[in-house]
PDB file of C-alpha atoms in Angstrom:
ATOM      1  CA  MET A   1     -32.533 -13.878 -21.752  1.00  0.00           C
ATOM      2  CA  GLU A   2     -33.270 -10.541 -19.814  1.00  0.00           C
ATOM      3  CA  TYR A   3     -30.387  -8.745 -18.916  1.00  0.00           C
ATOM      4  CA  VAL A   4     -30.332  -5.630 -16.435  1.00  0.00           C
ATOM      5  CA  GLY A   5     -29.877  -2.886 -18.510  1.00  0.00           C
ATOM      6  CA  ILE A   6     -27.505   0.375 -18.392  1.00  0.00           C
ATOM      7  CA  VAL A   7     -28.541   4.206 -18.577  1.00  0.00           C
ATOM      8  CA  LEU A   8     -25.592   6.190 -19.295  1.00  0.00           C
ATOM      9  CA  VAL A   9     -26.430  10.154 -18.547  1.00  0.00           C
ATOM     10  CA  SER A  10     -23.969  12.994 -19.987  1.00  0.00           C
ATOM     11  CA  HIS A  11     -24.000  16.479 -20.233  1.00  0.00           C
ATOM     12  CA  SER A  12     -22.456  15.896 -23.674  1.00  0.00           C
ATOM     13  CA  PRO A  13     -23.985  13.460 -26.591  1.00  0.00           C
ATOM     14  CA  LYS A  14     -20.561  12.410 -27.309  1.00  0.00           C
ATOM     15  CA  LEU A  15     -19.343  11.457 -24.251  1.00  0.00           C
ATOM     16  CA  VAL A  16     -22.062   8.930 -24.003  1.00  0.00           C
ATOM     17  CA  GLU A  17     -21.848   7.693 -27.479  1.00  0.00           C
ATOM     18  CA  GLY A  18     -18.082   7.101 -27.027  1.00  0.00           C
ATOM     19  CA  LEU A  19     -18.497   5.489 -23.859  1.00  0.00           C
ATOM     20  CA  LEU A  20     -21.349   3.178 -25.765  1.00  0.00           C
ATOM     21  CA  GLU A  21     -19.039   2.294 -28.253  1.00  0.00           C
ATOM     22  CA  ILE A  22     -16.279   1.105 -25.992  1.00  0.00           C
ATOM     23  CA  ILE A  23     -18.646  -1.046 -24.014  1.00  0.00           C
ATOM     24  CA  ARG A  24     -20.189  -2.366 -27.384  1.00  0.00           C
ATOM     25  CA  GLN A  25     -16.458  -3.719 -28.591  1.00  0.00           C
ATOM     26  CA  VAL A  26     -17.188  -6.771 -25.880  1.00  0.00           C
ATOM     27  CA  ILE A  27     -20.718  -6.343 -24.697  1.00  0.00           C
ATOM     28  CA  HIS A  28     -23.181  -7.090 -27.431  1.00  0.00           C
ATOM     29  CA  ASP A  29     -26.537  -8.196 -25.645  1.00  0.00           C
ATOM     30  CA  VAL A  30     -26.927  -6.271 -22.822  1.00  0.00           C
ATOM     31  CA  PRO A  31     -29.359  -3.208 -23.197  1.00  0.00           C
ATOM     32  CA  ILE A  32     -27.343   0.209 -23.082  1.00  0.00           C
ATOM     33  CA  GLU A  33     -29.238   3.205 -23.525  1.00  0.00           C
ATOM     34  CA  ILE A  34     -27.722   6.801 -23.669  1.00  0.00           C
ATOM     35  CA  ALA A  35     -29.134  10.078 -22.479  1.00  0.00           C
ATOM     36  CA  GLY A  36     -26.550  12.835 -23.447  1.00  0.00           C
ATOM     37  CA  GLY A  37     -27.276  16.252 -23.914  1.00  0.00           C
ATOM     38  CA  THR A  38     -30.424  18.681 -23.827  1.00  0.00           C
ATOM     39  CA  ASP A  39     -33.617  17.844 -26.016  1.00  0.00           C
ATOM     40  CA  GLU A  40     -31.380  20.270 -28.742  1.00  0.00           C
ATOM     41  CA  ASN A  41     -28.080  18.157 -28.501  1.00  0.00           C
ATOM     42  CA  ASP A  42     -26.647  20.928 -26.670  1.00  0.00           C
ATOM     43  CA  ILE A  43     -24.372  20.621 -23.632  1.00  0.00           C
ATOM     44  CA  GLY A  44     -26.798  19.980 -20.154  1.00  0.00           C
ATOM     45  CA  THR A  45     -29.106  16.933 -19.785  1.00  0.00           C
ATOM     46  CA  SER A  46     -33.031  16.064 -20.558  1.00  0.00           C
ATOM     47  CA  VAL A  47     -35.249  14.502 -17.771  1.00  0.00           C
ATOM     48  CA  GLU A  48     -37.204  13.232 -21.162  1.00  0.00           C
ATOM     49  CA  LYS A  49     -34.381  12.019 -22.695  1.00  0.00           C
ATOM     50  CA  ILE A  50     -33.460  10.138 -19.326  1.00  0.00           C
ATOM     51  CA  MET A  51     -37.156   8.936 -18.967  1.00  0.00           C
ATOM     52  CA  THR A  52     -37.012   7.575 -22.486  1.00  0.00           C
ATOM     53  CA  ALA A  53     -33.399   5.730 -21.882  1.00  0.00           C
ATOM     54  CA  ILE A  54     -34.908   3.686 -18.429  1.00  0.00           C
ATOM     55  CA  GLY A  55     -37.761   3.038 -20.532  1.00  0.00           C
ATOM     56  CA  ASN A  56     -35.530   1.497 -23.341  1.00  0.00           C
ATOM     57  CA  ALA A  57     -32.899  -0.100 -21.156  1.00  0.00           C
ATOM     58  CA  ASN A  58     -35.280  -1.738 -18.763  1.00  0.00           C
ATOM     59  CA  SER A  59     -36.720  -4.998 -20.346  1.00  0.00           C
ATOM     60  CA  GLY A  60     -37.775  -6.218 -17.201  1.00  0.00           C
ATOM     61  CA  LYS A  61     -35.015  -6.781 -14.630  1.00  0.00           C
ATOM     62  CA  GLY A  62     -34.501  -3.311 -13.431  1.00  0.00           C
ATOM     63  CA  ALA A  63     -31.746  -0.899 -14.744  1.00  0.00           C
ATOM     64  CA  LEU A  64     -29.122   1.166 -13.373  1.00  0.00           C
ATOM     65  CA  VAL A  65     -28.101   4.845 -14.156  1.00  0.00           C
ATOM     66  CA  PHE A  66     -24.776   6.397 -14.289  1.00  0.00           C
ATOM     67  CA  TYR A  67     -23.720  10.032 -14.667  1.00  0.00           C
ATOM     68  CA  ASP A  68     -21.539  12.599 -15.363  1.00  0.00           C
ATOM     69  CA  LEU A  69     -22.178  15.372 -13.079  1.00  0.00           C
ATOM     70  CA  GLY A  70     -24.910  16.666 -10.322  1.00  0.00           C
ATOM     71  CA  SER A  71     -27.350  18.031 -12.523  1.00  0.00           C
ATOM     72  CA  ALA A  72     -27.396  14.813 -14.322  1.00  0.00           C
ATOM     73  CA  LYS A  73     -27.942  12.682 -11.344  1.00  0.00           C
ATOM     74  CA  MET A  74     -30.490  15.482 -10.279  1.00  0.00           C
ATOM     75  CA  ASN A  75     -32.624  14.773 -13.441  1.00  0.00           C
ATOM     76  CA  ALA A  76     -31.948  11.232 -13.294  1.00  0.00           C
ATOM     77  CA  GLU A  77     -33.557  11.219  -9.963  1.00  0.00           C
ATOM     78  CA  VAL A  78     -36.611  13.309 -11.297  1.00  0.00           C
ATOM     79  CA  ALA A  79     -36.908  11.049 -13.979  1.00  0.00           C
ATOM     80  CA  ILE A  80     -37.066   7.903 -11.748  1.00  0.00           C
ATOM     81  CA  GLU A  81     -39.801   9.341  -9.790  1.00  0.00           C
ATOM     82  CA  MET A  82     -41.914  10.576 -12.795  1.00  0.00           C
ATOM     83  CA  LEU A  83     -41.613   6.985 -13.747  1.00  0.00           C
ATOM     84  CA  ALA A  84     -42.519   5.682 -10.397  1.00  0.00           C
ATOM     85  CA  ALA A  85     -39.395   2.926 -11.051  1.00  0.00           C
ATOM     86  CA  ILE A  86     -38.723   0.936  -8.257  1.00  0.00           C
ATOM     87  CA  ASP A  87     -36.515  -0.962 -10.166  1.00  0.00           C
ATOM     88  CA  VAL A  88     -34.085   1.347 -11.217  1.00  0.00           C
ATOM     89  CA  LYS A  89     -30.862   2.389  -9.317  1.00  0.00           C
ATOM     90  CA  ILE A  90     -28.850   5.650  -9.810  1.00  0.00           C
ATOM     91  CA  ILE A  91     -25.221   4.473  -8.978  1.00  0.00           C
ATOM     92  CA  ASP A  92     -22.826   7.125  -7.740  1.00  0.00           C
ATOM     93  CA  ALA A  93     -19.243   5.888  -9.034  1.00  0.00           C
ATOM     94  CA  PRO A  94     -17.010   6.958 -11.830  1.00  0.00           C
ATOM     95  CA  LEU A  95     -19.194   7.043 -14.743  1.00  0.00           C
ATOM     96  CA  VAL A  96     -16.682   5.167 -17.530  1.00  0.00           C
ATOM     97  CA  GLU A  97     -15.464   2.592 -15.370  1.00  0.00           C
ATOM     98  CA  ALA A  98     -18.443   1.851 -13.373  1.00  0.00           C
ATOM     99  CA  ALA A  99     -20.568   1.724 -16.658  1.00  0.00           C
ATOM    100  CA  TYR A 100     -18.045  -0.700 -17.934  1.00  0.00           C
ATOM    101  CA  VAL A 101     -18.232  -3.117 -15.136  1.00  0.00           C
ATOM    102  CA  ALA A 102     -21.805  -3.328 -14.699  1.00  0.00           C
ATOM    103  CA  ALA A 103     -22.202  -3.883 -18.128  1.00  0.00           C
ATOM    104  CA  VAL A 104     -19.660  -7.142 -17.932  1.00  0.00           C
ATOM    105  CA  GLU A 105     -21.880  -8.129 -14.576  1.00  0.00           C
ATOM    106  CA  ALA A 106     -24.894  -7.739 -16.513  1.00  0.00           C
ATOM    107  CA  ASN A 107     -23.493  -9.887 -19.173  1.00  0.00           C
ATOM    108  CA  MET A 108     -22.869 -12.636 -16.569  1.00  0.00           C
ATOM    109  CA  LYS A 109     -26.674 -12.562 -16.242  1.00  0.00           C
ATOM    110  CA  LYS A 110     -26.057 -10.962 -12.667  1.00  0.00           C
ATOM    111  CA  ASN A 111     -29.302  -9.356 -11.299  1.00  0.00           C
ATOM    112  CA  LEU A 112     -29.571  -5.779  -9.703  1.00  0.00           C
ATOM    113  CA  GLN A 113     -28.546  -5.874  -6.544  1.00  0.00           C
ATOM    114  CA  GLU A 114     -25.273  -8.076  -7.070  1.00  0.00           C
ATOM    115  CA  ILE A 115     -24.396  -5.941  -9.949  1.00  0.00           C
ATOM    116  CA  GLN A 116     -25.050  -2.897  -7.424  1.00  0.00           C
ATOM    117  CA  GLN A 117     -22.591  -4.675  -4.926  1.00  0.00           C
ATOM    118  CA  THR A 118     -20.124  -5.150  -7.266  1.00  0.00           C
ATOM    119  CA  ILE A 119     -19.895  -1.791  -7.937  1.00  0.00           C
ATOM    120  CA  GLN A 120     -20.229  -0.383  -4.165  1.00  0.00           C
ATOM    121  CA  THR A 121     -17.303  -2.509  -3.230  1.00  0.00           C
ATOM    122  CA  GLU A 122     -15.258  -1.947  -6.474  1.00  0.00           C
ATOM    123  CA  PHE A 123     -15.673   1.842  -6.272  1.00  0.00           C
TER     124      PHE A 123
END
């Protein structure tokens, strides 16, 4: 069964690794990809990492992108534009809480719009 994918974007590789670890304690099947840090794993973000994460997370049901700071959002927007991904949405909500809720919702096999609506309502 295909699920809506989740992409976690952060300036810190450790932050998204930790968040993924928290989510994986309860959600096992939803595709969740991380894009943390620069290509050298320094603090920052990488359009290429984000593009790869989106490609890996999107199994045909779309993907939701969560980010920590403004430039991460900007690079996510560039990645989505470069991929011409119409089924990928950036979510403006708290990274940890919203990504966790989205993973739970995706695990319940909700579609992209349903999950996005839940996040907008909750946060």
